[in-house]
XYZ file of C-alpha atoms in Angstrom:
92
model
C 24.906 -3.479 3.088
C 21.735 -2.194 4.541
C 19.481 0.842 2.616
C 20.918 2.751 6.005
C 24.579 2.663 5.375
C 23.217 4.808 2.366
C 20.955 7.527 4.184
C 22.376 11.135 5.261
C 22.231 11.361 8.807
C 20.485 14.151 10.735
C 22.809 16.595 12.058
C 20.074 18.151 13.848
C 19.339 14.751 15.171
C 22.665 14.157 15.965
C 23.743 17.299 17.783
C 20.493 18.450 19.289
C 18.433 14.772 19.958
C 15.521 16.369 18.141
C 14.010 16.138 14.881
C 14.441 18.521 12.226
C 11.714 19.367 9.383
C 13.599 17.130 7.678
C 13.559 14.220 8.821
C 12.205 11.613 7.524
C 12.368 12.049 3.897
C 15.325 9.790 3.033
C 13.008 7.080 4.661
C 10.010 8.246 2.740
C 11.512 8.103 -0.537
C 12.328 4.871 -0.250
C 9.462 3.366 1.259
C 7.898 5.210 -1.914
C 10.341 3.223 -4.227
C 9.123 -0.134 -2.511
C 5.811 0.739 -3.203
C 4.423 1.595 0.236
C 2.609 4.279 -0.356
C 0.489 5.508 2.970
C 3.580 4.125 4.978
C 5.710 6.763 2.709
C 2.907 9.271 3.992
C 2.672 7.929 7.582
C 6.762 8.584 7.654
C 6.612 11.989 6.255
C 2.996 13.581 5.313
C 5.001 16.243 2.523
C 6.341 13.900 0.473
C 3.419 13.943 -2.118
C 3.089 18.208 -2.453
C 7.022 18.106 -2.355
C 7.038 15.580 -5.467
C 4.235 17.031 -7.261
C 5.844 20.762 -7.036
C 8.939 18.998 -8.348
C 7.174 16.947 -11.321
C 5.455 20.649 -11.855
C 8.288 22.507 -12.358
C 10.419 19.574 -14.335
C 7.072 19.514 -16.875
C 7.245 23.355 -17.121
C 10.350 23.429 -18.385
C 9.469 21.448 -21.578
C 5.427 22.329 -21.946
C 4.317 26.310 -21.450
C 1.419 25.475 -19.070
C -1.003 28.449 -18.473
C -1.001 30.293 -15.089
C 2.169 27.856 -13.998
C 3.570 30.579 -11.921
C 0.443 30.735 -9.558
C 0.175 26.892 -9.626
C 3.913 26.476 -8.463
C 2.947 28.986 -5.373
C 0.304 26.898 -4.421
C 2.476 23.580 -4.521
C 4.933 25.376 -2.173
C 2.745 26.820 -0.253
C 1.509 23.912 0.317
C 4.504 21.995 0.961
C 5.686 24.260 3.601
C 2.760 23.998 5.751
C 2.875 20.307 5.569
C 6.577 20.335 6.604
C 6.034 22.702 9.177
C 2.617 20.918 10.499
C 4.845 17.665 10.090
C 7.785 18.922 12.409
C 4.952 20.945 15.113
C 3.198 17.555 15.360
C 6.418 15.800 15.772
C 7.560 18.186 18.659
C 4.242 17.152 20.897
């Protein structure tokens, strides 16, 4: 079977014909496990903040790291406005 019989499809996709914020993640997670790493960006520019944020917050549970609250703000933060610049881009 293909790596697509295994990806979530987009419901938004699906039911509207347009992209969601999503999309593209499922794609750029596993480009990243093949080791394509600006394709993995090319397919969806968030991937990196998103991962870092959640590598933050899995090493915060086991190491006290000063001023992790602000730090974890700033990851989002930043994540969202790659996500949402991501899905405005895709629109035009």
């Amino acid at each position: 079977f293909a790596t697509k019989d295994l990806m979530l499809p987009c419901l938004s996709k699906q039911l509207l014909g347009m992209d969601c914020p999503g999309c593209g993640i499922q794609r750029s997670l596993w480009l990243l496990f093949q080791g394509q790493f600006l394709a993995a960006f090319k397919m969806y520019p968030a991937i990196y903040p998103i991962l870092g944020l959640f590598a933050f917050l899995l090493l915060d549970q086991f190491y006290r790291i000063k001023y992790a609250n602000t730090i974890s703000i700033v990851l989002m933060i930043t994540s969202v406005v790659m996500i949402l610049a991501n899905f405005v881009y895709k629109l035009f």
